[in-house]
CSV table of N, CA, C and O in Angstrom, one decimal:
chain,number,residue,atom,x,y,z
W,985,UNK,N,24.8,-32.5,18.7
W,985,UNK,CA,23.9,-31.6,19.5
W,985,UNK,C,23.0,-32.2,20.2
W,985,UNK,O,22.3,-33.0,19.5
W,986,UNK,N,22.3,-31.7,21.2
W,986,UNK,CA,21.4,-32.2,22.1
W,986,UNK,C,20.2,-31.8,21.7
W,986,UNK,O,19.8,-30.8,20.7
W,987,UNK,N,19.0,-32.6,22.2
W,987,UNK,CA,17.8,-31.8,22.0
W,987,UNK,C,17.2,-30.5,22.3
W,987,UNK,O,16.9,-29.6,21.4
W,988,UNK,N,18.1,-30.0,23.5
W,988,UNK,CA,17.5,-28.9,23.7
W,988,UNK,C,18.2,-27.6,23.1
W,988,UNK,O,17.6,-26.6,22.6
W,989,UNK,N,19.5,-28.1,22.4
W,989,UNK,CA,20.1,-27.2,21.6
W,989,UNK,C,19.4,-27.0,20.1
W,989,UNK,O,19.2,-26.0,19.7
W,990,UNK,N,19.2,-28.2,19.7
W,990,UNK,CA,18.1,-28.2,18.6
W,990,UNK,C,17.0,-27.2,18.7
W,990,UNK,O,16.6,-26.6,18.2
W,991,UNK,N,15.9,-27.8,19.9
W,991,UNK,CA,14.9,-26.8,20.4
W,991,UNK,C,15.4,-25.1,20.5
W,991,UNK,O,14.5,-24.3,19.7
W,992,UNK,N,16.4,-24.8,20.8
W,992,UNK,CA,16.8,-23.4,21.1
W,992,UNK,C,16.9,-23.1,19.7
W,992,UNK,O,16.7,-22.1,19.2
W,993,UNK,N,17.6,-23.6,18.6
W,993,UNK,CA,18.1,-23.0,17.5
W,993,UNK,C,16.5,-23.2,16.7
W,993,UNK,O,16.2,-22.1,16.0
W,994,UNK,N,15.6,-24.0,16.6
W,994,UNK,CA,14.6,-23.8,16.1
W,994,UNK,C,13.7,-22.7,16.5
W,994,UNK,O,13.3,-22.1,15.8
W,995,UNK,N,13.5,-22.6,18.0
W,995,UNK,CA,13.0,-21.2,18.5
W,995,UNK,C,13.6,-20.0,17.7
W,995,UNK,O,13.0,-18.9,17.4
W,996,UNK,N,15.0,-20.1,17.8
W,996,UNK,CA,15.7,-18.8,17.1
W,996,UNK,C,15.3,-18.6,15.9
W,996,UNK,O,15.0,-17.5,15.2
W,997,UNK,N,15.0,-19.6,14.9
W,997,UNK,CA,14.8,-19.5,13.5
W,997,UNK,C,13.0,-19.1,13.3
W,997,UNK,O,12.9,-18.1,12.7
W,998,UNK,N,12.4,-19.9,14.5
W,998,UNK,CA,11.0,-19.2,14.1
W,998,UNK,C,11.0,-17.5,14.8
W,998,UNK,O,10.2,-17.0,14.1
W,999,UNK,N,11.8,-17.0,15.6
W,999,UNK,CA,11.6,-15.8,16.2
W,999,UNK,C,12.0,-15.0,14.7
W,999,UNK,O,11.3,-13.9,14.5
W,1000,UNK,N,13.1,-15.2,14.4
W,1000,UNK,CA,13.9,-14.6,13.2
W,1000,UNK,C,12.8,-14.6,12.1
W,1000,UNK,O,12.6,-13.6,11.2
W,1001,UNK,N,11.9,-15.7,11.6
W,1001,UNK,CA,11.2,-15.8,10.6
W,1001,UNK,C,10.0,-14.8,11.1
W,1001,UNK,O,9.2,-14.3,10.2
W,1002,UNK,N,9.3,-14.8,12.3
W,1002,UNK,CA,8.5,-13.8,12.8
W,1002,UNK,C,8.8,-12.4,12.6
W,1002,UNK,O,7.9,-11.3,12.2
W,1003,UNK,N,10.1,-12.0,12.8
W,1003,UNK,CA,10.7,-10.5,12.6
W,1003,UNK,C,10.3,-10.2,11.2
W,1003,UNK,O,10.2,-9.4,10.9
W,1004,UNK,N,11.0,-11.3,10.3
W,1004,UNK,CA,11.2,-10.9,9.0
W,1004,UNK,C,9.6,-10.7,8.3
W,1004,UNK,O,9.2,-9.9,7.6
W,1005,UNK,N,8.7,-11.6,8.7
W,1005,UNK,CA,7.3,-11.5,8.5
W,1005,UNK,C,6.8,-10.1,8.9
W,1005,UNK,O,5.9,-9.5,8.3
W,1006,UNK,N,6.9,-9.7,10.1
W,1006,UNK,CA,6.4,-8.3,10.4
W,1006,UNK,C,7.2,-7.3,9.7
W,1006,UNK,O,6.2,-6.3,9.2
W,1007,UNK,N,8.0,-7.3,9.6
W,1007,UNK,CA,8.9,-6.4,8.3
W,1007,UNK,C,8.2,-6.3,7.3
W,1007,UNK,O,8.1,-5.3,6.7
W,1008,UNK,N,8.3,-7.4,6.3
W,1008,UNK,CA,7.6,-7.5,5.3
W,1008,UNK,C,6.1,-6.9,5.2
W,1008,UNK,O,5.8,-6.2,4.5
W,1009,UNK,N,5.5,-7.1,6.4
W,1009,UNK,CA,4.0,-6.6,6.4
W,1009,UNK,C,4.1,-5.3,6.7
W,1009,UNK,O,3.2,-4.5,6.0
W,1010,UNK,N,5.0,-4.6,7.3
W,1010,UNK,CA,4.9,-3.1,7.2
W,1010,UNK,C,5.5,-2.4,6.0
W,1010,UNK,O,4.8,-1.6,5.6
W,1011,UNK,N,6.4,-3.1,5.4
W,1011,UNK,CA,6.8,-2.8,3.5
W,1011,UNK,C,5.5,-2.8,2.7
W,1011,UNK,O,5.2,-1.8,2.2
W,1012,UNK,N,4.4,-3.9,3.2
W,1012,UNK,CA,3.4,-4.2,2.2
W,1012,UNK,C,2.7,-2.7,2.3
W,1012,UNK,O,2.2,-2.5,1.6
W,1013,UNK,N,2.3,-2.5,3.6
W,1013,UNK,CA,1.7,-1.8,4.0
W,1013,UNK,C,2.0,-0.2,3.2
W,1013,UNK,O,1.3,0.8,2.9
W,1014,UNK,N,3.2,0.1,3.6
W,1014,UNK,CA,3.8,1.2,2.7
W,1014,UNK,C,3.6,1.2,1.3
W,1014,UNK,O,3.3,2.5,0.9
W,1015,UNK,N,3.9,0.0,0.8
W,1015,UNK,CA,3.7,0.2,-0.6
W,1015,UNK,C,2.3,0.3,-1.1
W,1015,UNK,O,1.8,1.2,-2.0
W,1016,UNK,N,1.5,-0.3,-0.3
W,1016,UNK,CA,-0.3,-0.1,-0.7
W,1016,UNK,C,-0.6,1.3,-0.6
W,1016,UNK,O,-1.2,1.8,-1.1
W,1017,UNK,N,0.1,2.0,0.4
W,1017,UNK,CA,-0.4,3.2,0.6
W,1017,UNK,C,0.3,4.4,-0.5
W,1017,UNK,O,-0.5,5.1,-1.0
W,1018,UNK,N,1.4,4.0,-0.9
W,1018,UNK,CA,2.1,4.6,-2.1
W,1018,UNK,C,1.0,4.7,-3.3
W,1018,UNK,O,0.8,5.3,-4.0
W,1019,UNK,N,1.0,3.0,-3.2
W,1019,UNK,CA,0.0,3.0,-4.8
W,1019,UNK,C,-1.5,3.6,-4.5
W,1019,UNK,O,-1.7,4.1,-5.5
W,1020,UNK,N,-1.7,3.5,-3.6
W,1020,UNK,CA,-3.3,4.1,-3.3
W,1020,UNK,C,-3.1,5.6,-3.7
W,1020,UNK,O,-3.8,6.5,-4.4
W,1021,UNK,N,-2.1,6.3,-3.1
W,1021,UNK,CA,-2.0,7.8,-3.6
W,1021,UNK,C,-1.7,8.2,-4.7
W,1021,UNK,O,-2.3,9.2,-5.1
W,1022,UNK,N,-0.8,7.4,-5.5
W,1022,UNK,CA,-0.8,7.4,-7.0
W,1022,UNK,C,-2.2,7.4,-7.5
W,1022,UNK,O,-2.2,8.2,-8.5
W,1023,UNK,N,-2.6,6.3,-7.4
W,1023,UNK,CA,-4.3,6.1,-7.9
W,1023,UNK,C,-5.0,7.1,-7.9
W,1023,UNK,O,-5.5,7.8,-8.7
W,1024,UNK,N,-4.8,7.7,-6.7
W,1024,UNK,CA,-5.9,8.8,-6.4
W,1024,UNK,C,-5.3,9.8,-7.0
W,1024,UNK,O,-6.5,10.8,-7.6
W,1025,UNK,N,-4.3,10.3,-7.0
W,1025,UNK,CA,-3.8,11.6,-7.5
W,1025,UNK,C,-4.3,11.3,-9.4
W,1025,UNK,O,-4.5,12.2,-10.0
W,1026,UNK,N,-4.0,10.0,-9.9
W,1026,UNK,CA,-4.4,9.9,-11.2
W,1026,UNK,C,-5.8,10.1,-11.1
W,1026,UNK,O,-6.2,11.0,-12.7
W,1027,UNK,N,-6.7,9.7,-10.5
W,1027,UNK,CA,-8.0,9.6,-10.7
W,1027,UNK,C,-8.6,11.2,-10.8
W,1027,UNK,O,-9.5,11.8,-11.4
W,1028,UNK,N,-7.6,11.9,-9.4
W,1028,UNK,CA,-8.2,13.5,-9.5
W,1028,UNK,C,-8.0,14.1,-10.8
W,1028,UNK,O,-8.6,15.0,-10.9
W,1029,UNK,N,-6.7,14.1,-11.2
W,1029,UNK,CA,-6.0,14.5,-12.8
W,1029,UNK,C,-7.4,14.3,-13.7
W,1029,UNK,O,-7.6,15.1,-14.4
W,1030,UNK,N,-7.7,12.8,-13.6
W,1030,UNK,CA,-8.7,12.7,-15.1
W,1030,UNK,C,-9.9,13.2,-14.7
W,1030,UNK,O,-10.5,14.1,-15.5
W,1031,UNK,N,-10.3,13.3,-13.3
W,1031,UNK,CA,-11.7,14.0,-13.0
W,1031,UNK,C,-11.5,15.6,-13.5
W,1031,UNK,O,-12.4,16.1,-14.1
W,1032,UNK,N,-10.5,16.1,-13.2
W,1032,UNK,CA,-10.4,17.7,-13.1
W,1032,UNK,C,-10.1,17.8,-14.8
W,1032,UNK,O,-11.0,18.6,-15.4
W,1033,UNK,N,-9.5,16.7,-15.8
W,1033,UNK,CA,-9.6,17.0,-17.1
W,1033,UNK,C,-10.9,16.9,-17.5
W,1033,UNK,O,-11.4,17.5,-18.5
W,1034,UNK,N,-11.6,16.0,-17.0
W,1034,UNK,CA,-13.3,15.7,-17.6
W,1034,UNK,C,-14.1,17.0,-17.5
W,1034,UNK,O,-14.8,17.5,-18.2
W,1035,UNK,N,-14.0,17.4,-15.8
W,1035,UNK,CA,-14.6,18.7,-15.7
W,1035,UNK,C,-14.5,19.8,-16.7
W,1035,UNK,O,-15.0,20.9,-17.0
W,1036,UNK,N,-12.8,19.9,-17.0
W,1036,UNK,CA,-12.5,21.1,-17.7
W,1036,UNK,C,-13.0,20.8,-19.1
W,1036,UNK,O,-13.4,21.7,-19.9
W,1037,UNK,N,-13.1,19.6,-19.8
W,1037,UNK,CA,-13.9,19.6,-21.2
W,1037,UNK,C,-15.1,19.7,-20.8
W,1037,UNK,O,-15.8,20.5,-22.0
W,1038,UNK,N,-16.2,19.4,-20.1
W,1038,UNK,CA,-17.3,19.5,-20.0
W,1038,UNK,C,-17.5,21.3,-19.6
W,1038,UNK,O,-18.4,21.7,-20.5
W,1039,UNK,N,-16.8,21.9,-19.2
W,1039,UNK,CA,-16.9,23.6,-19.0
W,1039,UNK,C,-16.7,24.0,-20.2
W,1039,UNK,O,-17.2,25.0,-20.8
W,1040,UNK,N,-15.8,23.4,-21.1
W,1040,UNK,CA,-15.4,23.9,-22.2
W,1040,UNK,C,-16.6,23.9,-23.1
W,1040,UNK,O,-16.6,24.7,-24.2
W,1041,UNK,N,-17.2,22.7,-23.3
W,1041,UNK,CA,-18.4,22.4,-23.7
W,1041,UNK,C,-19.5,23.1,-23.5
W,1041,UNK,O,-20.7,23.2,-24.3
W,1042,UNK,N,-19.7,23.8,-22.4
W,1042,UNK,CA,-20.9,24.6,-22.0
W,1042,UNK,C,-21.7,23.6,-21.3
W,1042,UNK,O,-22.9,24.2,-21.1
W,1043,UNK,N,-21.4,22.2,-20.9
W,1043,UNK,CA,-22.4,21.5,-20.4
W,1043,UNK,C,-22.2,21.5,-19.0
W,1043,UNK,O,-23.2,21.1,-18.0
W,1044,UNK,N,-21.1,22.2,-18.3
W,1044,UNK,CA,-21.2,22.4,-16.8
W,1044,UNK,C,-20.6,23.5,-16.0
W,1044,UNK,O,-19.6,24.2,-17.0
W,1045,UNK,N,-21.1,23.9,-15.1
W,1045,UNK,CA,-20.7,25.0,-14.7
W,1045,UNK,C,-20.6,24.5,-13.1
W,1045,UNK,O,-21.3,23.7,-12.6
W,1046,UNK,N,-19.7,25.6,-12.4
W,1046,UNK,CA,-19.4,25.2,-10.8
W,1046,UNK,C,-21.1,25.0,-10.1
W,1046,UNK,O,-21.8,26.0,-10.6
W,1047,UNK,N,-21.1,23.9,-9.3
W,1047,UNK,CA,-22.4,24.0,-8.7
W,1047,UNK,C,-23.6,22.8,-9.5
W,1047,UNK,O,-24.5,22.8,-8.8
W,1048,UNK,N,-23.2,22.6,-10.7
W,1048,UNK,CA,-24.2,21.3,-11.2
W,1048,UNK,C,-24.1,21.7,-12.5
W,1048,UNK,O,-23.5,22.0,-13.3
W,1049,UNK,N,-25.0,20.8,-13.0
W,1049,UNK,CA,-25.0,20.7,-14.7
W,1049,UNK,C,-26.1,21.9,-15.0
W,1049,UNK,O,-26.9,21.8,-14.4
W,1050,UNK,N,-25.8,22.2,-16.4
W,1050,UNK,CA,-26.8,23.2,-16.6
W,1050,UNK,C,-27.8,22.7,-17.5
W,1050,UNK,O,-28.1,21.4,-17.7
């Protein structure tokens, strides 16, 4: 194998690695978005439950604290 062939093979490997890295980056962003959405939903549900408990206890009403 000549030096030129080795360099071409190295360049092809580097190019493939860059493509894989780009694809992994996109997937990571997607996973982070899903995790963020799930966490936001959990926090909203917890907040709604807490507000419901405060309303039931007569401590909270729409518009502010009594």
